[in-house]
Coordinates of C-alpha atoms and ligand atoms in Angstrom, one line a residue:
X1 CA 110.9 123.7 87.1
X2 CA 112.2 121.7 90.1
X3 CA 110.0 118.8 91.2
X4 CA 110.1 119.8 94.9
X5 CA 108.5 123.2 94.5
X6 CA 110.9 125.8 95.7
X7 CA 109.4 128.6 97.7
X8 CA 108.7 129.9 101.1
X9 CA 105.7 129.5 103.3
X10 CA 103.2 132.4 103.6
X11 CA 103.5 134.7 106.6
X12 CA 100.7 132.9 108.5
X13 CA 102.0 129.4 107.5
X14 CA 105.5 130.4 108.8
X15 CA 104.0 131.7 112.0
X16 CA 102.2 128.5 112.6
X17 CA 105.2 126.4 111.5
X18 CA 107.3 128.2 114.2
X19 CA 104.8 127.4 116.9
X20 CA 104.8 123.7 115.8
X21 CA 108.6 123.6 115.8
X22 CA 108.7 124.5 119.4
X23 CA 107.4 121.0 120.1
X24 CA 108.8 117.6 119.2
X25 CA 108.9 117.3 115.4
X26 CA 108.7 114.1 113.5
X27 CA 112.0 113.4 111.7
X28 CA 110.6 110.9 109.3
X29 CA 107.0 111.1 107.9
X30 CA 105.4 108.4 105.7
X31 CA 102.4 109.2 103.5
X32 CA 99.9 106.8 101.9
X33 CA 98.6 109.2 99.2
X34 CA 95.1 107.9 98.7
X35 CA 91.9 109.3 97.0
X36 CA 93.1 110.5 93.6
X37 CA 90.2 108.8 91.7
X38 CA 87.5 110.0 94.1
X39 CA 89.0 113.5 93.7
X40 CA 88.8 113.1 89.9
X41 CA 85.2 112.0 90.1
X42 CA 84.3 114.8 92.5
X43 CA 85.8 117.4 90.2
X44 CA 84.5 115.9 87.0
X45 CA 88.0 115.5 85.5
X46 CA 89.7 112.4 83.9
X47 CA 91.1 109.8 86.3
X48 CA 94.6 110.4 84.9
X49 CA 94.2 114.1 85.8
X50 CA 93.4 113.0 89.4
X51 CA 96.7 111.0 89.5
X52 CA 98.6 113.8 87.9
X53 CA 97.3 116.3 90.5
X54 CA 98.3 113.7 93.2
X55 CA 101.9 113.9 92.0
X56 CA 101.8 117.7 92.0
X57 CA 100.5 117.5 95.6
X58 CA 103.5 115.3 96.5
X59 CA 105.8 118.0 95.1
X60 CA 104.0 120.6 97.3
X61 CA 104.0 118.4 100.4
X62 CA 107.7 117.8 100.1
X63 CA 108.3 121.5 100.1
X64 CA 106.2 121.9 103.2
X65 CA 108.2 119.1 104.9
X66 CA 111.4 120.8 103.9
X67 CA 110.2 124.1 105.4
X68 CA 109.1 122.3 108.6
X69 CA 112.6 120.7 108.9
X70 CA 111.4 117.2 108.1
X71 CA 114.3 115.7 106.2
X72 CA 113.0 112.2 105.5
X73 CA 109.8 111.4 103.7
X74 CA 108.6 108.0 102.4
X75 CA 105.6 107.8 100.2
X76 CA 103.4 105.0 99.0
X77 CA 102.7 105.8 95.4
X78 CA 101.9 102.4 94.0
X79 CA 101.2 99.0 95.5
X80 CA 101.5 95.5 94.0
X81 CA 97.7 95.3 94.3
X82 CA 97.5 98.3 92.1
X83 CA 98.7 96.2 89.1
X84 CA 95.2 94.7 89.1
X85 CA 93.8 98.0 87.8
X86 CA 93.1 98.4 84.1
X87 CA 96.1 98.4 81.8
X88 CA 95.3 102.0 80.8
X89 CA 95.4 103.2 84.4
X90 CA 98.5 101.3 85.3
X91 CA 100.3 102.6 82.2
X92 CA 99.2 106.1 83.0
X93 CA 100.5 105.8 86.6
X94 CA 103.8 104.3 85.4
X95 CA 104.3 107.2 82.9
X96 CA 103.6 109.7 85.6
X97 CA 105.9 108.0 88.1
X98 CA 108.7 107.7 85.5
X99 CA 108.5 111.4 84.6
X100 CA 108.2 112.7 88.2
X101 CA 110.6 110.4 90.0
X102 CA 113.3 110.7 87.4
X103 CA 113.1 114.5 87.7
X104 CA 113.4 114.1 91.4
X105 CA 116.4 111.8 91.1
X106 CA 118.1 114.2 88.6
X107 CA 117.7 117.0 91.1
X108 CA 119.1 115.1 94.1
X109 CA 122.5 116.7 94.0
X110 CA 120.9 120.0 94.5
X111 CA 118.7 118.8 97.3
X112 CA 121.6 117.2 99.1
X113 CA 122.8 120.7 99.8
X114 CA 119.6 121.1 101.9
X115 CA 120.3 117.9 103.7
X116 CA 117.7 116.1 101.7
X117 CA 118.4 112.6 100.5
X118 CA 116.1 111.0 97.9
X119 CA 115.6 107.3 97.5
X120 CA 113.0 105.8 95.3
X121 CA 112.1 102.3 96.4
X122 CA 109.7 99.8 94.9
X123 CA 107.2 98.0 96.9
X124 CA 109.8 95.3 97.7
X125 CA 110.8 96.8 101.0
X126 CA 110.5 93.3 102.4
X127 CA 111.8 90.8 99.8
X128 CA 110.4 87.3 100.7
X129 CA 113.4 85.6 99.0
X130 CA 115.8 87.4 101.5
X131 CA 113.9 86.1 104.4
X132 CA 113.8 82.6 103.0
X133 CA 117.5 82.6 102.5
X134 CA 118.1 83.9 105.9
X135 CA 116.0 81.2 107.5
X136 CA 117.5 78.5 105.3
X137 CA 121.0 79.6 106.4
X138 CA 120.0 79.4 110.0
X139 CA 118.5 76.0 109.6
X140 CA 121.6 74.7 107.8
X141 CA 123.9 76.1 110.4
X142 CA 124.8 74.4 113.6
X143 CA 122.8 74.9 116.7
X144 CA 125.2 77.7 117.8
X145 CA 123.7 79.8 115.0
X146 CA 120.2 79.8 116.3
X147 CA 120.7 83.0 118.1
X148 CA 121.7 84.8 114.9
X149 CA 118.1 85.0 113.8
X150 CA 116.4 87.8 115.7
X151 CA 114.0 90.6 115.2
X152 CA 117.0 92.9 114.9
X153 CA 118.5 90.9 112.1
X154 CA 115.2 90.6 110.2
X155 CA 115.0 94.4 110.5
X156 CA 118.4 94.8 109.0
X157 CA 117.4 92.8 106.0
X158 CA 114.7 95.2 105.0
X159 CA 115.3 97.8 102.3
X160 CA 114.5 100.5 104.7
X161 CA 117.1 99.4 107.2
X162 CA 119.4 102.4 106.7
X163 CA 116.8 104.8 107.6
X164 CA 115.0 105.3 111.0
X165 CA 111.5 104.1 111.3
X166 CA 108.8 106.8 110.5
X167 CA 107.7 108.8 113.5
X168 CA 104.4 109.6 111.8
X169 CA 102.4 107.8 109.1
X170 CA 99.6 109.7 107.4
X171 CA 96.9 108.1 105.2
X172 CA 94.4 110.4 103.4
X173 CA 90.9 109.8 102.0
X174 CA 89.4 108.4 105.2
X175 CA 90.6 104.8 104.6
X176 CA 91.7 103.3 107.9
X177 CA 94.2 100.6 106.9
X178 CA 97.8 100.3 106.0
X179 CA 97.4 98.2 102.8
X180 CA 100.8 96.4 103.5
X181 CA 102.8 99.6 103.6
X182 CA 105.7 99.6 106.1
X183 CA 104.0 97.2 108.4
X184 CA 107.1 96.3 110.4
X185 CA 108.5 99.9 110.4
X186 CA 105.4 101.6 111.8
X187 CA 104.8 99.4 114.9
X188 CA 105.8 102.4 117.1
X189 CA 104.7 105.2 114.7
X190 CA 101.9 107.7 115.3
X191 CA 99.2 106.7 112.7
X192 CA 97.0 109.5 111.5
X193 CA 94.1 108.9 109.2
X194 CA 92.6 112.0 107.5
X195 CA 89.5 112.2 105.5
X196 CA 90.8 114.8 102.9
X197 CA 91.5 113.4 99.4
X198 CA 95.2 113.4 98.6
X199 CA 95.1 116.0 95.7
X200 CA 93.3 118.4 98.1
X201 CA 95.9 117.9 101.0
X202 CA 96.8 121.2 102.5
X203 CA 99.6 122.6 104.7
X204 CA 97.0 122.8 107.5
X205 CA 96.2 119.1 107.1
X206 CA 99.9 118.4 107.6
X207 CA 100.0 120.7 110.6
X208 CA 97.0 118.9 112.2
X209 CA 98.8 115.5 111.7
X210 CA 102.0 116.8 113.3
X211 CA 100.0 118.2 116.2
X212 CA 98.5 114.8 116.7
X213 CA 102.0 113.3 116.6
X214 CA 103.1 115.9 119.2
X215 CA 100.3 114.9 121.5
X216 CA 101.4 111.3 121.4
X217 CA 105.1 111.6 121.0
X218 CA 106.2 111.0 124.6
X219 CA 104.0 107.8 124.9
X220 CA 105.4 106.6 121.5
X221 CA 109.0 107.2 122.5
X222 CA 108.5 105.4 125.8
X223 CA 107.0 102.4 124.1
X224 CA 109.8 102.3 121.5
X225 CA 112.5 102.6 124.2
X226 CA 111.0 99.9 126.3
X227 CA 110.6 97.6 123.3
X228 CA 114.3 98.1 122.4
X229 CA 115.3 97.4 126.0
X230 CA 113.3 94.2 126.1
X231 CA 114.8 93.1 122.8
X232 CA 118.3 93.7 124.1
X233 CA 117.5 91.9 127.4
X234 CA 116.1 88.9 125.5
X235 CA 119.2 88.6 123.3
X236 CA 121.5 88.9 126.3
X237 CA 119.5 86.2 128.1
X238 CA 119.7 83.9 125.1
X239 CA 123.5 84.5 124.7
X240 CA 124.1 83.9 128.4
X241 CA 122.1 80.6 128.4
X242 CA 124.1 79.5 125.3
X243 CA 127.5 80.2 126.9
X244 CA 126.4 78.5 130.2
X245 CA 125.3 75.4 128.4
X246 CA 128.5 75.3 126.3
X247 CA 130.7 75.5 129.5
X248 CA 128.7 72.8 131.2
X249 CA 129.1 70.6 128.2
X250 CA 132.9 71.2 128.3
X251 CA 132.7 70.2 131.9
X252 CA 135.9 72.1 132.8
X253 CA 136.6 73.4 136.3
X254 CA 136.5 76.9 134.9
X255 CA 132.8 76.8 134.0
X256 CA 131.8 78.4 137.3
X257 CA 134.4 81.3 136.9
X258 CA 132.4 84.5 136.1
X259 CA 135.4 86.1 134.4
X260 CA 135.8 83.2 132.1
X261 CA 132.1 83.2 131.4
X262 CA 132.2 86.9 130.6
X263 CA 135.1 86.5 128.2
X264 CA 133.4 83.6 126.4
X265 CA 130.2 85.7 126.1
X266 CA 132.2 88.6 124.5
X267 CA 133.9 86.2 122.1
X268 CA 130.6 84.6 121.2
X269 CA 128.8 87.9 120.5
X270 CA 131.8 89.3 118.5
X271 CA 131.7 86.1 116.3
X272 CA 128.0 86.4 115.8
X273 CA 128.4 90.1 114.8
X274 CA 131.0 89.0 112.2
X275 CA 128.7 86.3 110.8
X276 CA 125.9 88.8 110.6
X277 CA 128.0 91.5 108.8
X278 CA 129.1 88.9 106.3
X279 CA 125.6 87.8 105.7
X280 CA 124.3 91.4 105.3
X281 CA 127.1 92.3 102.9
X282 CA 126.2 89.2 100.7
X283 CA 122.6 90.3 100.9
X284 CA 123.4 93.8 99.8
X285 CA 125.4 92.4 96.9
X286 CA 122.5 90.3 95.9
X287 CA 120.2 93.4 95.9
X288 CA 122.7 95.4 93.8
X289 CA 122.9 92.5 91.3
X290 CA 119.1 92.2 91.2
X291 CA 118.6 95.9 90.6
X292 CA 121.4 95.9 87.9
X293 CA 119.6 93.1 86.1
X294 CA 116.3 94.9 86.4
X295 CA 117.8 98.1 84.9
X296 CA 119.5 96.2 82.1
X297 CA 116.2 94.4 81.3
X298 CA 114.2 97.6 81.2
X299 CA 116.8 99.7 79.3
Ligands
LIG1 C1 95.8 106.7 95.3 O1 94.5 107.1 94.8 C2 96.8 106.5 94.2 C3 97.1 105.2 93.9 C4 96.7 104.1 94.5 C5 98.0 105.0 92.8 P1 93.5 106.0 94.3 O2 93.8 105.7 92.8 O3 93.5 104.8 95.1 O4 92.1 106.7 94.4 P2 90.8 106.3 95.2 O5 91.3 105.8 96.5 O6 90.2 105.2 94.4 O7 90.0 107.5 95.2
LIG2 C1 96.8 102.1 98.4 O1 96.2 101.9 97.2 C2 98.2 102.4 98.1 C3 98.5 103.7 97.6 C4 97.8 104.8 97.9 C5 99.5 103.7 96.6 P1 94.6 101.6 97.2 O2 93.9 102.9 97.3 O3 94.4 100.8 96.0 O4 94.5 100.8 98.5 P2 93.5 99.6 98.9 O5 93.9 98.5 98.1 O6 92.1 100.2 98.7 O7 93.8 99.4 100.4
LIG3 MG1 92.6 104.3 96.9

């Protein structure tokens, strides 16, 4: 059987889905799937059974998302902090993750036909070593490189950079915190905290979360757009200040010439773009090497 459960919505679910789809739909939804152990306790089953049902719920939820036209889903299945749990529980969770995610990856060719792309990431969506290297490079570089380091560049260094930020983040089980999940990427997302335990999550819980997103979506979009504009404006102001200073230092007669200033600004931004691309390519290569080493070590 396929990991993402194939199947259609019921009549009433389809009816409601169509009503929802008339409004703005989130393109990318992130889930913090929490409450497996409380569910196991509540239902008097083994803890591992709670985790297993949690993975089953993920399969079901992915199908609902697919039926609702949500093509991108990111899930928090395990955190670095979770390694502090008992060895037995960690091993059980790792076994489940290995089984379920490898099935999902095997099926990805099939899901690509539906426009679904599957990526399984670790918790390392922000690798401290990358950031250290980035800052070290900027420090070593001449003053002209100061402008290279910006929020936009830091964002491009994250593992999640080739995917848009989540529009909606859902955490189940009534816990109102992010537990270090996608902290940067959710600054303009709609955050929805629901009291239902993850293995009991239902299609209607998902609809409720989407409705809450819809009620807030125009405010979120405005906030995101104005943040992006401000970021561009700040970068432009920094570049212009740099070019003006450089021209003044040169002390040539042309430093007052706006056309000359404009040309220099264009050259300066193009050169920065080249440096950044080179840096990002090197970073990507480092990641590929790191993952290769990891796969070889665990093979
Ligand atoms: C979430 O459920 C799953 C993982 C963290 C792996 P929990 O295991 O945190 O269950 P609760 O929150 O203790 O009920
Ligand atoms: C949260 O795990 C992350 C996942 C659901 C995978 P926990 O349930 O252990 O979260 P905290 O540590 O209590 O915030
Ligand atoms: Mg928990």
